[in-house]
PDB file of C-alpha atoms in Angstrom:
ATOM      1  CA  MET X   1    -125.459 -11.965-137.646  1.00 86.00           C
ATOM      2  CA  SER X   2    -123.987 -14.099-140.418  1.00 92.00           C
ATOM      3  CA  PRO X   3    -125.699 -17.447-141.108  1.00 91.00           C
ATOM      4  CA  GLU X   4    -122.642 -19.231-140.049  1.00 92.00           C
ATOM      5  CA  SER X   5    -122.485 -17.351-136.740  1.00 92.00           C
ATOM      6  CA  ILE X   6    -126.219 -18.562-136.142  1.00 94.00           C
ATOM      7  CA  GLN X   7    -125.337 -21.898-137.233  1.00 93.00           C
ATOM      8  CA  ASN X   8    -122.469 -22.183-134.947  1.00 93.00           C
ATOM      9  CA  PHE X   9    -124.491 -20.663-131.914  1.00 94.00           C
ATOM     10  CA  LEU X  10    -127.192 -23.585-132.694  1.00 95.00           C
ATOM     11  CA  ALA X  11    -124.373 -26.232-132.766  1.00 95.00           C
ATOM     12  CA  LEU X  12    -123.383 -24.779-129.580  1.00 95.00           C
ATOM     13  CA  ALA X  13    -126.580 -25.219-127.815  1.00 96.00           C
ATOM     14  CA  ILE X  14    -127.332 -28.477-129.444  1.00 96.00           C
ATOM     15  CA  GLY X  15    -124.006 -29.703-127.941  1.00 96.00           C
ATOM     16  CA  PHE X  16    -124.692 -28.493-124.399  1.00 96.00           C
ATOM     17  CA  ALA X  17    -128.408 -29.811-124.466  1.00 96.00           C
ATOM     18  CA  PHE X  18    -127.198 -33.270-125.826  1.00 97.00           C
ATOM     19  CA  ALA X  19    -124.389 -33.274-123.325  1.00 96.00           C
ATOM     20  CA  GLY X  20    -126.940 -32.530-120.611  1.00 96.00           C
ATOM     21  CA  LEU X  21    -129.326 -35.087-121.696  1.00 97.00           C
ATOM     22  CA  ILE X  22    -127.105 -37.946-121.853  1.00 96.00           C
ATOM     23  CA  ALA X  23    -125.527 -37.092-118.766  1.00 95.00           C
ATOM     24  CA  THR X  24    -128.628 -36.840-116.862  1.00 96.00           C
ATOM     25  CA  GLY X  25    -129.965 -40.117-118.231  1.00 95.00           C
ATOM     26  CA  TYR X  26    -126.919 -41.763-117.273  1.00 93.00           C
ATOM     27  CA  GLN X  27    -127.376 -40.393-113.621  1.00 94.00           C
ATOM     28  CA  ALA X  28    -130.973 -41.558-113.721  1.00 96.00           C
ATOM     29  CA  TRP X  29    -130.081 -45.276-114.821  1.00 94.00           C
ATOM     30  CA  ALA X  30    -126.790 -45.244-112.717  1.00 91.00           C
ATOM     31  CA  GLN X  31    -128.120 -43.723-109.757  1.00 94.00           C
ATOM     32  CA  ARG X  32    -124.555 -41.627-109.532  1.00 91.00           C
ATOM     33  CA  PRO X  33    -123.552 -38.532-111.798  1.00 92.00           C
ATOM     34  CA  ALA X  34    -121.432 -39.268-114.916  1.00 91.00           C
ATOM     35  CA  SER X  35    -117.795 -38.363-114.171  1.00 90.00           C
ATOM     36  CA  PHE X  36    -114.458 -38.976-115.963  1.00 89.00           C
ATOM     37  CA  ARG X  37    -113.659 -41.590-113.523  1.00 88.00           C
ATOM     38  CA  LEU X  38    -115.706 -44.157-115.855  1.00 85.00           C
ATOM     39  CA  LEU X  39    -112.431 -44.540-117.529  1.00 83.00           C
ATOM     40  CA  GLU X  40    -110.598 -45.641-114.382  1.00 81.00           C
ATOM     41  CA  GLN X  41    -111.931 -49.052-114.803  1.00 74.00           C
ATOM     42  CA  GLY X  42    -108.874 -50.534-116.348  1.00 72.00           C
ATOM     43  CA  ALA X  43    -108.804 -52.181-119.737  1.00 73.00           C
ATOM     44  CA  SER X  44    -112.241 -53.625-119.850  1.00 75.00           C
ATOM     45  CA  ALA X  45    -115.413 -53.394-122.157  1.00 78.00           C
ATOM     46  CA  ALA X  46    -116.879 -50.817-119.665  1.00 76.00           C
ATOM     47  CA  SER X  47    -114.231 -48.357-120.061  1.00 78.00           C
ATOM     48  CA  ILE X  48    -114.057 -48.796-123.722  1.00 84.00           C
ATOM     49  CA  ALA X  49    -117.921 -48.093-123.925  1.00 84.00           C
ATOM     50  CA  ALA X  50    -117.442 -45.001-121.773  1.00 88.00           C
ATOM     51  CA  VAL X  51    -115.437 -43.260-124.157  1.00 90.00           C
ATOM     52  CA  PRO X  52    -118.069 -42.426-126.704  1.00 91.00           C
ATOM     53  CA  PHE X  53    -120.293 -41.388-123.793  1.00 93.00           C
ATOM     54  CA  LEU X  54    -117.741 -39.240-122.395  1.00 93.00           C
ATOM     55  CA  VAL X  55    -116.953 -37.642-125.629  1.00 94.00           C
ATOM     56  CA  PHE X  56    -120.535 -36.191-125.963  1.00 95.00           C
ATOM     57  CA  ALA X  57    -121.209 -35.804-121.925  1.00 96.00           C
ATOM     58  CA  ALA X  58    -117.996 -33.897-121.456  1.00 95.00           C
ATOM     59  CA  PRO X  59    -119.113 -30.351-121.769  1.00 96.00           C
ATOM     60  CA  PHE X  60    -121.756 -30.981-119.221  1.00 96.00           C
ATOM     61  CA  ILE X  61    -119.383 -32.783-116.791  1.00 95.00           C
ATOM     62  CA  ILE X  62    -116.823 -30.043-117.150  1.00 95.00           C
ATOM     63  CA  MET X  63    -119.304 -27.152-116.506  1.00 94.00           C
ATOM     64  CA  ARG X  64    -120.785 -29.158-113.664  1.00 93.00           C
ATOM     65  CA  ASN X  65    -117.516 -29.422-112.002  1.00 91.00           C
ATOM     66  CA  THR X  66    -116.544 -26.079-112.715  1.00 92.00           C
ATOM     67  CA  VAL X  67    -119.581 -24.536-110.754  1.00 89.00           C
ATOM     68  CA  ARG X  68    -119.380 -26.688-108.095  1.00 88.00           C
ATOM     69  CA  GLY X  69    -115.515 -25.958-107.908  1.00 84.00           C
ATOM     70  CA  ARG X  70    -116.153 -22.346-107.837  1.00 82.00           C
ATOM     71  CA  VAL X  71    -118.935 -22.628-105.108  1.00 81.00           C
ATOM     72  CA  ILE X  72    -117.324 -25.146-102.762  1.00 86.00           C
ATOM     73  CA  GLU X  73    -113.592 -24.911-103.360  1.00 84.00           C
ATOM     74  CA  ARG X  74    -113.444 -21.148-104.206  1.00 84.00           C
ATOM     75  CA  ARG X  75    -111.560 -21.559-107.536  1.00 82.00           C
ATOM     76  CA  ARG X  76    -110.226 -18.684-109.150  1.00 86.00           C
ATOM     77  CA  PHE X  77    -112.241 -16.521-111.933  1.00 86.00           C
ATOM     78  CA  GLU X  78    -109.398 -17.368-114.785  1.00 89.00           C
ATOM     79  CA  PHE X  79    -109.742 -21.206-113.950  1.00 89.00           C
ATOM     80  CA  VAL X  80    -113.459 -20.941-114.535  1.00 89.00           C
ATOM     81  CA  MET X  81    -113.187 -18.940-117.623  1.00 93.00           C
ATOM     82  CA  ILE X  82    -110.611 -21.411-119.026  1.00 94.00           C
ATOM     83  CA  ALA X  83    -113.100 -24.144-118.261  1.00 93.00           C
ATOM     84  CA  THR X  84    -115.811 -22.487-119.768  1.00 93.00           C
ATOM     85  CA  ILE X  85    -114.188 -21.818-122.870  1.00 95.00           C
ATOM     86  CA  VAL X  86    -113.009 -25.587-123.140  1.00 95.00           C
ATOM     87  CA  ALA X  87    -116.444 -26.794-122.421  1.00 95.00           C
ATOM     88  CA  GLY X  88    -117.866 -24.514-125.125  1.00 95.00           C
ATOM     89  CA  LEU X  89    -115.384 -25.444-127.954  1.00 96.00           C
ATOM     90  CA  TRP X  90    -116.021 -29.142-126.990  1.00 95.00           C
ATOM     91  CA  SER X  91    -119.875 -28.516-126.971  1.00 96.00           C
ATOM     92  CA  LEU X  92    -119.610 -26.759-130.392  1.00 96.00           C
ATOM     93  CA  MET X  93    -117.611 -29.721-131.760  1.00 96.00           C
ATOM     94  CA  SER X  94    -119.959 -32.213-130.330  1.00 96.00           C
ATOM     95  CA  GLY X  95    -123.130 -30.352-131.467  1.00 96.00           C
ATOM     96  CA  THR X  96    -121.804 -30.176-134.886  1.00 96.00           C
ATOM     97  CA  ILE X  97    -121.680 -33.786-135.067  1.00 96.00           C
ATOM     98  CA  VAL X  98    -125.031 -34.419-133.601  1.00 96.00           C
ATOM     99  CA  VAL X  99    -126.491 -31.822-136.189  1.00 95.00           C
ATOM    100  CA  MET X 100    -124.462 -33.680-139.088  1.00 96.00           C
ATOM    101  CA  THR X 101    -125.767 -36.993-137.942  1.00 96.00           C
ATOM    102  CA  VAL X 102    -129.514 -35.867-137.961  1.00 95.00           C
ATOM    103  CA  GLN X 103    -128.965 -34.386-141.354  1.00 95.00           C
ATOM    104  CA  VAL X 104    -127.726 -37.800-142.701  1.00 96.00           C
ATOM    105  CA  VAL X 105    -130.258 -39.800-140.836  1.00 96.00           C
ATOM    106  CA  ALA X 106    -133.176 -37.482-142.219  1.00 95.00           C
ATOM    107  CA  ALA X 107    -131.612 -37.691-145.620  1.00 94.00           C
ATOM    108  CA  GLY X 108    -131.647 -41.463-145.393  1.00 94.00           C
ATOM    109  CA  LEU X 109    -134.985 -41.569-143.967  1.00 94.00           C
ATOM    110  CA  ALA X 110    -136.236 -39.130-147.142  1.00 93.00           C
ATOM    111  CA  ARG X 111    -134.784 -41.559-149.538  1.00 93.00           C
ATOM    112  CA  LEU X 112    -136.586 -44.401-148.160  1.00 91.00           C
ATOM    113  CA  VAL X 113    -139.957 -42.909-147.950  1.00 90.00           C
ATOM    114  CA  GLY X 114    -139.783 -40.876-151.191  1.00 73.00           C
TER     115      GLY X 114
END
C-alpha cells in the first residue's frame, strides 16, 4: 500500500470516529439523536449553529439512518451502497479537515513551547 492510501484510510477512519463522537455527545447532551432536522428550525441562531455540527456529524447520521432503513424499511441494496459511498466520501473529507486542524494546532503549540 502506498503512503497516500494509508493516509486516506486513516483520514476516513478519523472522519467516521469524529462524526460518531460528536453525534453521540450531542445525543447525551440533548437526550435525542442528532438528525438533519436541526436545520428545520427556520432562520435562527440555532439552525445556523447546527450547520458546522452537521457538516462533521453527517457521516454518522447517514450511516445510522441507512442501517435503520435497511433493517426496518427493507431498503434495496443499491440504496444502501450509494448511501455508504456518500458517507464514506463525506467522512474522508471531514477527516482530512480534522487531521489538518490537529496538525496546525500541534505546530502552533510547538512554536509556543519551543
